[in-house]
Amino acid sequence: AIESAATQKFQAADPRESRDLRRPTIFSDAVLAILRAPAAAVNGELLLDEDFLRDHAGVVDFSKYALVPGAQPRRIMPAALPDLTVAEQDDEGKRYDSAKAKL
């Protein structure tokens, strides 16, 4: 999880919760890496910050993102996301040209 206004309540109730938080800079670093990546590597993909930084930006040490120095925030997303492809994936239905529709 990322330190944010939403996590402050939990941190106030139990300061140990901070050990499972990362700094928001992990998002900004991932966004910059995604913007620098070739379009073919990112278009249409579901990307997770840590995975993208590790697999495509060469980040191996994530300690700088830990809110509490020395802590190792646990991963909250599955290591492998399920395939969400559906039979209707390429069915866009009937398409309309909105410019022509205004005439």
Coordinates of C-alpha atoms in Angstrom, one line a residue:
A1 CA 0.0 0.0 0.0
I2 CA 1.0 3.6 -0.6
E3 CA 1.2 6.3 2.1
S4 CA -1.7 8.6 1.5
A5 CA -4.5 10.5 3.3
A6 CA -6.5 7.2 3.2
T7 CA -3.8 5.4 5.2
Q8 CA -3.4 8.0 7.9
K9 CA -6.3 6.7 9.9
F10 CA -4.7 3.3 10.2
Q11 CA -1.3 4.7 10.9
A12 CA -2.7 6.9 13.7
A13 CA -4.5 3.9 15.3
D14 CA -1.5 1.6 15.0
P15 CA 1.9 3.1 14.0
R16 CA 3.2 -0.4 13.1
E17 CA 0.9 -0.2 10.0
S18 CA 3.5 2.2 8.6
R19 CA 5.9 -0.7 8.1
D20 CA 3.6 -2.0 5.3
L21 CA 3.5 1.3 3.4
R22 CA 5.6 2.6 0.6
R23 CA 6.3 6.2 -0.4
P24 CA 4.2 7.7 -3.2
T25 CA 7.4 8.2 -5.3
I26 CA 7.1 4.5 -6.4
F27 CA 4.1 5.7 -8.5
S28 CA 5.9 8.7 -10.0
D29 CA 9.0 6.6 -10.8
A30 CA 6.8 3.9 -12.5
V31 CA 4.9 6.6 -14.5
L32 CA 8.1 8.1 -15.8
A33 CA 9.4 4.6 -16.7
I34 CA 6.1 3.8 -18.5
L35 CA 6.3 7.1 -20.4
R36 CA 9.8 6.3 -21.5
A37 CA 9.0 2.7 -22.6
P38 CA 8.2 1.8 -26.2
A39 CA 4.4 2.0 -26.8
A40 CA 4.3 -1.7 -27.8
A41 CA 5.5 -2.6 -24.3
V42 CA 2.7 -0.7 -22.5
N43 CA -0.3 -0.2 -24.7
G44 CA -3.2 -2.4 -23.6
E45 CA -1.4 -3.7 -20.6
L46 CA -2.4 -3.8 -16.9
L47 CA 0.7 -2.6 -15.2
L48 CA 1.8 -2.7 -11.5
D49 CA 4.3 -0.2 -10.3
E50 CA 6.7 -2.6 -8.6
D51 CA 6.6 -5.2 -11.4
F52 CA 7.1 -2.6 -14.2
L53 CA 10.0 -1.0 -12.4
R54 CA 11.6 -4.4 -11.8
D55 CA 11.0 -5.9 -15.2
H56 CA 11.4 -2.9 -17.5
A57 CA 13.4 -0.2 -15.6
G58 CA 16.0 -2.4 -14.0
V59 CA 15.1 -1.5 -10.4
V60 CA 16.3 -4.2 -8.0
D61 CA 16.4 -2.4 -4.7
F62 CA 13.0 -1.1 -3.5
S63 CA 14.2 -0.1 0.0
K64 CA 14.1 3.6 -1.0
Y65 CA 10.3 3.3 -1.4
A66 CA 9.7 1.9 2.1
L67 CA 8.1 4.5 4.4
V68 CA 9.9 3.1 7.4
P69 CA 13.6 2.6 6.7
G70 CA 14.6 -1.0 6.8
A71 CA 11.0 -2.2 6.5
Q72 CA 9.9 -4.5 3.7
P73 CA 6.3 -3.7 2.8
R74 CA 4.4 -6.8 1.9
R75 CA 3.0 -7.3 -1.5
I76 CA -0.8 -6.8 -1.6
M77 CA -1.3 -7.8 -5.3
P78 CA -1.0 -11.3 -6.6
A79 CA 2.3 -12.2 -8.2
A80 CA 0.5 -13.2 -11.4
L81 CA -2.8 -11.5 -12.4
P82 CA -5.5 -13.7 -14.0
D83 CA -6.2 -13.5 -17.7
L84 CA -9.3 -11.3 -18.1
T85 CA -9.8 -11.8 -21.8
V86 CA -13.5 -12.4 -22.7
A87 CA -15.1 -13.7 -25.9
E88 CA -16.4 -10.3 -26.7
Q89 CA -13.0 -8.7 -26.3
D90 CA -12.9 -7.4 -29.9
D91 CA -16.6 -6.7 -30.3
E92 CA -17.0 -2.9 -30.2
G93 CA -20.6 -3.1 -31.4
K94 CA -22.0 -0.7 -34.0
R95 CA -19.7 2.3 -34.4
Y96 CA -20.9 5.8 -35.1
D97 CA -19.1 8.8 -36.5
S98 CA -20.0 11.5 -34.0
A99 CA -19.1 14.3 -36.5
K100 CA -21.6 12.9 -39.1
A101 CA -24.2 12.4 -36.4
K102 CA -24.3 16.2 -35.7
L103 CA -25.4 17.0 -39.2

